[in-house]
């Protein structure tokens, strides 16, 4: 070949490798996908892999591994707490943007996208708000205005920097609530009625027309009976369908993915079917808070491998089920873990009777667990014809 042909062939090879995000094997550096990060492996599918970030851990100089892995393994981040109302506006009218801005800056430095979490939720509200409503000093009309102002201020502040916003979070009850017939639950439904959901999406869209707007909830990984009175996924599906039909600017549904090895959970095909059904409404989907917890029996706590191993395996299988389903459905845009190390996980603090833990993909010493390896294997060994790159979602006008 003439030198110019060699050059052309070389350029094509480099461009192809870059496009596919693979490094060609050479004698000196054989390509080994298992050494790649989750984010790099996910890139081939156009998928973003994320984590919730605990700002105290990120800022702890004594624990550099947290920051390193948060920056290197993930292509999207979510604020675990610092974009919640009680953090952003602890005193009425006084916003504390610092920690949330710091996360957004960290994301920019590491070429990561940001999932905004969360605009409207019944938990982690500031006391000035809940007490004002309880003592009658804030009436319904004022509450609605406060919500609109909050959404507008927060979305405007981060305008252009948020890929997906969790606009409304966990608005729907669970079968174990009273009454057991599924309904709109919590502070906002109680005080404003269910119409707040559509309002929240409209206000968010007005404040940042380019951000993708999501409804986010747990226990919606698969459909059940199909009856919205007791099937939460069906209830959320019908809610999203109605919002779409009315022209409300909802772009996606986030399935949190908080699973536990003590439950039956789902198989991959059930989860794919659910994602497809949401996609059929013209919606994007995402897994937004994935973790798989286990009961910490006395044996587990004593280090008994006969009790620990099955938990690690079941956990890995459940992570894998959700990731494979997401890979299979082209409108599933991102797969976010709710923390990545057992050292910083909400699970032990939230479940103490019986105690639960082991919910993430790295152990307390930042050693990757079997679940991490399975996620990696899923990203490496899946591809065409059944796994194709994502279909980007455009914000609905
Ligand atoms: O992980 C969060 C934990 O640090 C907080 O104490 C808790 C307070 O309610 O919220 C946790 O995050 C939740 C998320 O915002 C919404 N879905 C459920 C998550 C786990 O509780």
Coordinates of N, CA and C in Angstrom, one line a residue, residues 22-244:
X22 N -14.0 1.6 21.6 CA -13.2 0.4 21.9 C -11.7 0.7 21.5
X23 N -10.8 0.2 22.2 CA -9.4 0.4 21.9 C -9.0 -0.8 21.1
X24 N -8.4 -0.7 19.9 CA -8.0 -1.9 19.2 C -6.8 -2.6 20.0
X25 N -6.8 -3.9 19.9 CA -5.7 -4.6 20.6 C -4.4 -4.4 19.8
X26 N -3.4 -4.2 20.6 CA -2.1 -4.1 20.0 C -1.2 -5.1 20.8
X27 N 0.0 -5.4 20.2 CA 0.8 -6.4 20.9 C 1.2 -5.8 22.3
X28 N 1.4 -4.5 22.4 CA 1.9 -3.9 23.7 C 0.7 -3.7 24.6
X29 N -0.5 -3.6 24.1 CA -1.6 -3.2 25.0 C -2.9 -4.0 24.5
X30 N -3.0 -5.3 24.8 CA -4.2 -6.0 24.4 C -5.4 -5.4 25.0
X31 N -6.5 -5.3 24.3 CA -7.7 -4.7 24.8 C -8.4 -5.6 25.8
X32 N -8.6 -5.1 26.9 CA -9.2 -5.9 28.0 C -10.4 -5.1 28.5
X33 N -11.7 -5.5 28.1 CA -12.8 -4.7 28.5 C -13.0 -4.7 30.0
X34 N -12.6 -5.7 30.6 CA -12.8 -5.8 32.1 C -12.1 -4.7 32.9
X35 N -11.1 -4.1 32.2 CA -10.4 -3.0 33.0 C -11.1 -1.7 32.7
X36 N -12.1 -1.6 31.9 CA -12.8 -0.3 31.6 C -13.7 0.0 32.7
X37 N -14.0 1.3 32.8 CA -15.0 1.7 33.9 C -16.4 1.4 33.4
X38 N -17.4 1.4 34.3 CA -18.8 1.2 33.9 C -19.2 2.3 32.9
X39 N -18.8 3.5 33.2 CA -19.2 4.6 32.3 C -18.7 4.4 30.9
X40 N -17.5 3.9 30.7 CA -16.9 3.7 29.4 C -17.6 2.6 28.7
X41 N -17.8 1.5 29.4 CA -18.5 0.4 28.8 C -19.9 0.7 28.4
X42 N -20.6 1.5 29.2 CA -22.0 1.9 28.9 C -22.1 2.8 27.7
X43 N -21.0 3.5 27.4 CA -21.0 4.5 26.3 C -21.3 3.8 25.0
X44 N -20.8 2.6 24.8 CA -21.1 1.9 23.5 C -22.6 1.8 23.3
X45 N -23.3 1.7 24.3 CA -24.8 1.6 24.2 C -25.5 2.9 24.3
X46 N -24.7 4.0 24.4 CA -25.3 5.3 24.5 C -26.0 5.5 25.9
X47 N -25.7 4.6 26.8 CA -26.3 4.6 28.1 C -25.5 5.3 29.1
X48 N -26.1 6.1 30.0 CA -25.4 6.8 31.1 C -25.6 5.9 32.3
X49 N -24.5 5.8 33.1 CA -24.5 5.0 34.3 C -24.2 6.0 35.4
X50 N -25.0 6.0 36.5 CA -24.9 7.0 37.5 C -24.9 6.5 38.9
X51 N -24.6 7.5 39.8 CA -24.7 7.2 41.2 C -25.3 8.4 41.9
X52 N -26.0 8.2 43.0 CA -26.3 9.2 44.0 C -25.0 9.6 44.7
X53 N -24.8 10.9 44.9 CA -23.6 11.3 45.6 C -24.0 11.9 47.0
X54 N -23.2 11.5 48.0 CA -23.3 12.0 49.3 C -22.3 13.0 49.5
X55 N -22.7 14.3 49.6 CA -21.7 15.4 49.6 C -20.7 15.3 50.7
X56 N -21.1 14.8 51.9 CA -20.1 14.8 53.0 C -19.0 13.8 52.6
X57 N -19.4 12.7 52.0 CA -18.4 11.7 51.6 C -17.5 12.3 50.5
X58 N -18.1 13.0 49.6 CA -17.3 13.5 48.4 C -16.3 14.5 48.9
X59 N -16.6 15.2 50.0 CA -15.8 16.3 50.5 C -14.8 15.8 51.6
X60 N -14.9 14.5 51.9 CA -14.0 14.0 53.0 C -12.6 13.7 52.4
X61 N -11.7 14.5 52.8 CA -10.3 14.4 52.2 C -9.7 13.1 52.7
X62 N -10.2 12.6 53.9 CA -9.6 11.3 54.4 C -10.1 10.1 53.6
X63 N -11.0 10.3 52.7 CA -11.5 9.2 52.0 C -11.5 9.4 50.5
X64 N -10.3 9.6 49.9 CA -10.2 10.0 48.5 C -10.8 9.0 47.5
X65 N -10.9 7.7 47.9 CA -11.5 6.7 47.0 C -12.9 7.1 46.6
X66 N -13.7 7.6 47.5 CA -15.1 8.0 47.2 C -15.1 8.9 46.0
X67 N -14.3 10.0 46.1 CA -14.3 11.0 45.0 C -13.8 10.4 43.7
X68 N -12.7 9.6 43.8 CA -12.1 9.0 42.6 C -13.2 8.2 41.9
X69 N -13.8 7.3 42.6 CA -14.8 6.4 41.9 C -16.0 7.1 41.5
X70 N -16.5 8.1 42.2 CA -17.6 8.9 41.8 C -17.3 9.6 40.5
X71 N -16.1 10.0 40.3 CA -15.7 10.7 39.1 C -15.4 9.8 37.9
X72 N -14.8 8.6 38.2 CA -14.3 7.8 37.1 C -15.3 6.7 36.7
X73 N -16.1 6.2 37.5 CA -17.0 5.0 37.1 C -18.3 5.5 36.5
X74 N -18.7 6.7 36.7 CA -20.1 7.1 36.4 C -20.1 8.3 35.4
X75 N -21.1 8.3 34.6 CA -21.3 9.4 33.6 C -22.5 10.3 34.0
X76 N -23.2 10.0 35.0 CA -24.2 10.9 35.5 C -24.3 10.8 37.0
X77 N -24.6 11.9 37.7 CA -24.7 12.0 39.1 C -26.0 12.6 39.6
X78 N -26.4 12.1 40.8 CA -27.7 12.7 41.4 C -27.3 13.1 42.8
X79 N -27.8 14.2 43.2 CA -27.6 14.6 44.6 C -28.4 13.8 45.5
X80 N -27.8 13.0 46.4 CA -28.6 12.2 47.3 C -29.5 13.0 48.2
X81 N -29.1 14.1 48.6 CA -29.9 15.0 49.5 C -29.9 16.5 49.2
X82 N -28.8 17.0 48.6 CA -28.6 18.5 48.7 C -29.5 19.3 47.7
X83 N -30.3 18.6 46.9 CA -31.2 19.4 46.1 C -32.6 19.3 46.6
X84 N -32.8 18.7 47.8 CA -34.1 18.6 48.4 C -34.5 19.9 49.1
X85 N -35.8 20.1 49.2 CA -36.3 21.4 49.7 C -35.7 21.8 51.0
X86 N -35.6 20.9 52.0 CA -35.1 21.3 53.3 C -33.6 21.7 53.2
X87 N -32.9 21.2 52.2 CA -31.5 21.6 52.1 C -31.4 22.9 51.3
X88 N -32.2 23.1 50.3 CA -32.1 24.3 49.4 C -32.7 25.5 50.1
X89 N -33.8 25.4 50.9 CA -34.4 26.6 51.4 C -34.8 26.3 52.9
X90 N -33.7 26.1 53.8 CA -34.0 25.8 55.2 C -34.8 26.9 55.9
X91 N -34.6 28.1 55.5 CA -35.3 29.3 56.0 C -36.1 29.9 54.9
X92 N -37.3 30.3 55.1 CA -38.1 30.8 54.0 C -37.5 32.0 53.3
X93 N -37.3 31.8 52.0 CA -36.8 32.9 51.2 C -35.3 33.0 51.2
X94 N -34.6 32.1 51.9 CA -33.1 32.1 51.9 C -32.6 30.8 51.3
X95 N -32.1 30.9 50.1 CA -31.6 29.7 49.5 C -30.2 29.4 49.8
X96 N -29.9 28.1 50.0 CA -28.5 27.6 50.2 C -28.1 26.8 49.0
X97 N -27.5 27.4 48.0 CA -27.2 26.7 46.8 C -25.8 25.9 46.9
X98 N -25.0 26.3 47.9 CA -23.6 25.9 47.9 C -23.4 24.4 47.6
X99 N -23.8 23.5 48.4 CA -23.5 22.1 48.2 C -24.0 21.5 46.8
X100 N -25.2 22.0 46.4 CA -25.7 21.5 45.1 C -24.9 22.1 44.0
X101 N -24.5 23.3 44.1 CA -23.6 23.9 43.0 C -22.3 23.2 43.0
X102 N -21.8 22.8 44.1 CA -20.6 22.0 44.2 C -20.7 20.7 43.4
X103 N -21.8 20.0 43.6 CA -22.0 18.8 42.8 C -22.1 19.0 41.3
X104 N -22.8 20.1 40.9 CA -22.9 20.4 39.5 C -21.5 20.7 38.9
X105 N -20.7 21.4 39.7 CA -19.3 21.7 39.2 C -18.5 20.5 39.1
X106 N -18.6 19.6 40.1 CA -17.9 18.3 40.1 C -18.3 17.5 38.8
X107 N -19.6 17.5 38.5 CA -20.1 16.8 37.3 C -19.5 17.5 36.0
X108 N -19.4 18.8 36.0 CA -18.8 19.4 34.8 C -17.4 19.0 34.7
X109 N -16.6 19.1 35.8 CA -15.2 18.7 35.7 C -15.0 17.3 35.2
X110 N -16.0 16.4 35.5 CA -15.8 15.0 35.1 C -16.7 14.6 33.9
X111 N -17.1 15.6 33.1 CA -17.9 15.4 31.9 C -19.1 14.4 32.2
X112 N -19.8 14.8 33.3 CA -21.0 14.0 33.7 C -22.3 14.8 33.5
X113 N -23.3 14.1 33.3 CA -24.6 14.7 33.3 C -25.2 14.7 34.7
X114 N -26.2 15.6 34.9 CA -26.8 15.6 36.3 C -28.3 15.3 36.2
X115 N -28.7 14.4 37.1 CA -30.1 14.2 37.3 C -30.5 15.0 38.5
X116 N -31.4 15.9 38.3 CA -31.9 16.8 39.4 C -32.9 16.0 40.3
X117 N -32.7 16.0 41.6 CA -33.5 15.2 42.5 C -33.7 16.1 43.8
X118 N -34.8 16.6 44.1 CA -36.1 16.4 43.6 C -36.9 17.7 43.8
X119 N -37.9 18.0 42.9 CA -38.6 19.2 43.0 C -39.8 19.1 44.0
X120 N -40.6 18.1 43.9 CA -41.8 17.9 44.7 C -41.9 16.6 45.3
X121 N -41.7 16.5 46.7 CA -41.8 15.3 47.4 C -42.4 15.6 48.8
X122 N -43.0 14.6 49.4 CA -43.5 14.9 50.7 C -42.5 14.7 51.9
X123 N -41.3 14.2 51.6 CA -40.3 14.1 52.6 C -39.3 15.2 52.5
X124 N -38.5 15.4 53.6 CA -37.4 16.3 53.6 C -37.9 17.7 53.2
X125 N -39.1 18.1 53.7 CA -39.6 19.5 53.5 C -39.1 20.3 54.7
X126 N -38.9 21.6 54.5 CA -38.4 22.4 55.6 C -39.6 22.6 56.6
X127 N -39.2 22.7 57.9 CA -40.2 22.8 58.9 C -41.0 24.1 58.8
X128 N -40.4 25.2 58.3 CA -41.2 26.4 58.2 C -42.5 26.2 57.3
X129 N -42.3 25.3 56.3 CA -43.4 25.0 55.4 C -44.4 24.0 56.0
X130 N -43.9 22.9 56.6 CA -44.9 22.0 57.1 C -45.6 22.5 58.4
X131 N -44.9 23.3 59.2 CA -45.5 23.9 60.4 C -46.4 25.0 60.0
X132 N -46.0 25.8 59.0 CA -46.9 26.9 58.5 C -48.3 26.3 58.1
X133 N -48.2 25.2 57.4 CA -49.5 24.6 56.9 C -50.3 24.0 58.1
X134 N -49.5 23.4 59.0 CA -50.2 22.7 60.2 C -50.9 23.8 61.1
X135 N -50.2 24.9 61.3 CA -50.8 25.9 62.2 C -51.7 26.9 61.5
X136 N -51.9 26.7 60.2 CA -52.9 27.5 59.5 C -52.4 28.9 59.0
X137 N -51.1 29.1 59.3 CA -50.6 30.5 58.8 C -50.3 30.4 57.3
X138 N -50.2 29.3 56.7 CA -50.1 29.2 55.2 C -51.4 28.5 54.7
X139 N -52.2 29.2 53.9 CA -53.4 28.6 53.4 C -53.2 28.0 52.1
X140 N -54.2 27.4 51.5 CA -54.1 26.6 50.3 C -53.6 27.5 49.1
X141 N -54.1 28.7 49.0 CA -53.7 29.5 47.8 C -52.2 29.9 48.0
X142 N -51.8 30.2 49.2 CA -50.4 30.5 49.4 C -49.5 29.3 49.2
X143 N -50.0 28.1 49.6 CA -49.2 26.9 49.5 C -48.9 26.6 48.0
X144 N -49.9 26.8 47.2 CA -49.8 26.6 45.8 C -48.7 27.6 45.2
X145 N -48.8 28.8 45.6 CA -47.9 29.8 45.1 C -46.4 29.5 45.6
X146 N -46.3 29.0 46.9 CA -45.0 28.6 47.4 C -44.4 27.5 46.6
X147 N -45.2 26.6 46.2 CA -44.7 25.4 45.4 C -44.3 25.9 44.0
X148 N -45.1 26.8 43.4 CA -44.7 27.3 42.1 C -43.4 28.1 42.2
X149 N -43.3 28.9 43.2 CA -42.1 29.7 43.3 C -40.9 28.9 43.6
X150 N -41.0 27.8 44.4 CA -39.9 26.9 44.6 C -39.4 26.2 43.4
X151 N -40.4 25.7 42.6 CA -40.0 25.0 41.4 C -39.3 25.9 40.4
X152 N -39.9 27.1 40.3 CA -39.4 28.1 39.4 C -38.0 28.5 39.8
X153 N -37.8 28.8 41.1 CA -36.5 29.3 41.5 C -35.4 28.2 41.4
X154 N -35.8 27.0 41.7 CA -34.8 25.9 41.7 C -34.4 25.5 40.2
X155 N -35.4 25.4 39.4 CA -35.2 25.0 38.0 C -34.4 26.1 37.3
X156 N -34.8 27.3 37.6 CA -34.1 28.5 36.9 C -32.6 28.5 37.4
X157 N -32.4 28.3 38.7 CA -31.0 28.4 39.2 C -30.1 27.4 38.4
X158 N -30.6 26.2 38.2 CA -29.8 25.2 37.5 C -30.0 25.1 36.0
X159 N -30.7 26.1 35.5 CA -31.1 26.0 34.1 C -29.9 25.7 33.2
X160 N -30.1 24.7 32.2 CA -29.1 24.4 31.3 C -28.1 23.4 31.9
X161 N -28.2 23.1 33.2 CA -27.2 22.2 33.8 C -27.8 20.8 34.2
X162 N -29.1 20.7 34.1 CA -29.7 19.5 34.5 C -30.3 18.7 33.3
X163 N -29.9 17.4 33.2 CA -30.3 16.6 32.1 C -31.8 16.2 32.3
X164 N -32.0 15.5 33.5 CA -33.3 15.0 33.8 C -33.7 15.5 35.2
X165 N -34.9 16.1 35.3 CA -35.4 16.5 36.7 C -36.4 15.4 37.2
X166 N -36.2 15.0 38.4 CA -37.3 14.3 39.1 C -38.3 15.4 39.6
X167 N -39.3 15.6 38.8 CA -40.2 16.7 39.1 C -41.1 16.3 40.3
X168 N -41.8 15.2 40.2 CA -42.6 14.7 41.2 C -42.1 13.3 41.6
X169 N -42.0 13.1 42.9 CA -41.5 11.9 43.5 C -42.5 11.2 44.4
X170 N -42.7 9.9 44.2 CA -43.4 9.1 45.1 C -44.8 9.6 45.5
X171 N -45.6 10.0 44.5 CA -46.9 10.6 44.7 C -48.0 9.6 45.0
X172 N -47.7 8.3 44.8 CA -48.7 7.2 44.8 C -48.5 6.4 46.0
X173 N -49.6 6.0 46.6 CA -49.6 5.1 47.8 C -49.1 3.7 47.5
X174 N -49.0 2.9 48.6 CA -48.6 1.5 48.4 C -49.8 0.6 48.9
X175 N -49.8 -0.6 48.5 CA -50.9 -1.5 48.9 C -51.0 -1.6 50.4
X176 N -49.9 -1.4 51.2 CA -49.9 -1.6 52.6 C -50.4 -0.3 53.3
X177 N -50.6 0.8 52.6 CA -51.1 2.0 53.2 C -52.6 1.9 53.5
X178 N -53.2 2.8 54.2 CA -54.6 2.9 54.5 C -55.2 4.2 53.8
X179 N -56.2 4.1 53.0 CA -56.8 2.9 52.6 C -55.9 2.1 51.6
X180 N -56.2 0.8 51.4 CA -55.2 0.0 50.6 C -55.5 0.2 49.1
X181 N -56.6 0.8 48.7 CA -56.8 1.1 47.3 C -55.8 2.2 47.0
X182 N -55.1 2.0 45.9 CA -54.0 3.0 45.6 C -54.6 4.4 45.3
X183 N -53.9 5.4 45.8 CA -54.4 6.7 45.7 C -53.2 7.7 45.7
X184 N -53.5 9.0 45.4 CA -52.4 10.0 45.6 C -52.2 10.3 47.1
X185 N -51.0 10.1 47.5 CA -50.8 10.2 49.0 C -49.9 11.4 49.3
X186 N -49.8 11.7 50.6 CA -48.8 12.6 51.2 C -49.2 14.0 51.2
X187 N -48.3 14.8 51.7 CA -48.5 16.3 52.0 C -49.2 17.0 50.8
X188 N -48.6 16.9 49.6 CA -49.1 17.7 48.5 C -50.5 17.4 48.1
X189 N -50.7 16.0 48.0 CA -52.1 15.6 47.6 C -53.1 16.0 48.6
X190 N -52.7 15.9 49.9 CA -53.6 16.2 51.0 C -54.0 17.7 51.0
X191 N -53.0 18.5 50.7 CA -53.3 20.0 50.8 C -53.7 20.6 49.5
X192 N -53.2 20.1 48.4 CA -53.5 20.7 47.1 C -54.4 19.9 46.2
X193 N -54.6 18.6 46.5 CA -55.3 17.7 45.6 C -54.3 17.2 44.5
X194 N -54.7 16.2 43.8 CA -53.8 15.6 42.8 C -53.4 16.5 41.6
X195 N -54.1 17.5 41.5 CA -53.8 18.5 40.4 C -52.4 19.1 40.5
X196 N -51.8 19.0 41.6 CA -50.5 19.5 41.8 C -49.4 18.9 40.9
X197 N -49.7 17.6 40.5 CA -48.8 16.9 39.7 C -48.6 17.5 38.3
X198 N -49.7 17.8 37.7 CA -49.7 18.5 36.3 C -49.1 19.9 36.5
X199 N -49.5 20.6 37.5 CA -49.0 21.9 37.7 C -47.5 21.9 37.8
X200 N -47.0 21.0 38.6 CA -45.5 20.9 38.8 C -44.7 20.7 37.5
X201 N -45.2 19.8 36.7 CA -44.6 19.6 35.4 C -44.6 20.9 34.5
X202 N -45.8 21.6 34.5 CA -45.9 22.8 33.7 C -44.9 23.9 34.2
X203 N -44.9 24.0 35.5 CA -44.0 25.1 36.1 C -42.5 24.8 35.8
X204 N -42.2 23.5 35.9 CA -40.8 23.1 35.6 C -40.4 23.3 34.2
X205 N -41.3 23.0 33.2 CA -41.1 23.2 31.8 C -40.9 24.7 31.5
X206 N -41.7 25.5 32.1 CA -41.6 27.0 31.9 C -40.2 27.5 32.3
X207 N -39.7 26.9 33.4 CA -38.4 27.4 33.9 C -37.2 26.9 33.2
X208 N -37.3 25.7 32.6 CA -36.1 25.2 31.8 C -36.7 24.3 30.7
X209 N -36.9 24.9 29.5 CA -37.6 24.1 28.4 C -36.7 23.0 27.9
X210 N -35.4 22.9 28.3 CA -34.6 21.9 27.7 C -34.4 20.7 28.6
X211 N -34.7 20.8 29.9 CA -34.5 19.6 30.8 C -35.6 18.6 30.6
X212 N -35.2 17.3 30.7 CA -36.2 16.2 30.6 C -36.9 16.1 31.9
X213 N -38.2 16.0 31.9 CA -39.0 16.1 33.2 C -39.6 14.7 33.5
X214 N -39.2 14.2 34.6 CA -39.5 12.8 35.0 C -40.5 12.7 36.2
X215 N -41.3 11.7 36.2 CA -42.0 11.2 37.4 C -41.2 10.1 37.9
X216 N -41.0 10.0 39.2 CA -40.1 9.0 39.8 C -40.7 8.3 41.0
X217 N -40.6 7.0 41.0 CA -41.3 6.2 42.1 C -40.6 4.8 42.2
X218 N -40.9 4.2 43.4 CA -40.4 2.8 43.7 C -41.5 1.8 43.5
X219 N -41.1 0.5 43.4 CA -42.1 -0.6 43.2 C -42.9 -0.4 42.0
X220 N -42.3 0.1 40.9 CA -42.9 0.2 39.6 C -42.0 -0.5 38.5
X221 N -41.3 -1.5 39.0 CA -40.4 -2.2 38.0 C -41.1 -3.1 37.1
X222 N -42.3 -3.6 37.5 CA -43.0 -4.5 36.6 C -44.5 -4.4 36.9
X223 N -45.3 -4.8 35.9 CA -46.8 -4.7 36.1 C -47.2 -5.9 37.0
X224 N -48.3 -5.8 37.7 CA -48.9 -6.8 38.5 C -50.2 -7.3 37.9
X225 N -51.3 -7.0 38.7 CA -52.6 -7.5 38.3 C -53.2 -6.7 37.1
X226 N -52.7 -5.5 36.9 CA -53.2 -4.7 35.8 C -54.4 -3.8 36.3
X227 N -54.7 -4.0 37.6 CA -55.8 -3.2 38.2 C -55.2 -2.0 39.0
X228 N -55.5 -0.8 38.6 CA -54.9 0.4 39.2 C -55.2 0.5 40.7
X229 N -56.2 -0.3 41.2 CA -56.5 -0.2 42.6 C -55.5 -0.9 43.4
X230 N -54.8 -1.9 42.8 CA -53.7 -2.5 43.7 C -52.4 -2.8 42.9
X231 N -52.3 -2.3 41.7 CA -51.1 -2.5 40.9 C -50.5 -1.1 40.7
X232 N -49.4 -0.8 41.5 CA -48.9 0.5 41.5 C -48.3 0.9 40.1
X233 N -47.7 0.0 39.4 CA -47.2 0.3 38.1 C -48.3 0.7 37.2
X234 N -49.4 0.0 37.3 CA -50.6 0.3 36.4 C -51.1 1.7 36.8
X235 N -51.1 2.0 38.1 CA -51.6 3.3 38.5 C -50.8 4.4 37.9
X236 N -49.4 4.2 38.0 CA -48.5 5.2 37.5 C -48.6 5.3 36.0
X237 N -48.8 4.1 35.4 CA -48.9 4.1 33.9 C -50.1 5.0 33.5
X238 N -51.2 4.7 34.2 CA -52.5 5.5 33.8 C -52.3 7.0 34.1
X239 N -51.6 7.3 35.2 CA -51.4 8.7 35.5 C -50.6 9.3 34.4
X240 N -49.5 8.6 34.0 CA -48.6 9.2 32.9 C -49.4 9.3 31.6
X241 N -50.2 8.3 31.3 CA -51.0 8.3 30.1 C -51.9 9.5 30.1
X242 N -52.6 9.7 31.2 CA -53.5 10.9 31.3 C -52.8 12.2 31.2
X243 N -51.6 12.3 31.8 CA -50.8 13.5 31.7 C -50.5 13.8 30.2
X244 N -50.0 12.7 29.6 CA -49.6 12.9 28.2 C -50.8 13.3 27.3

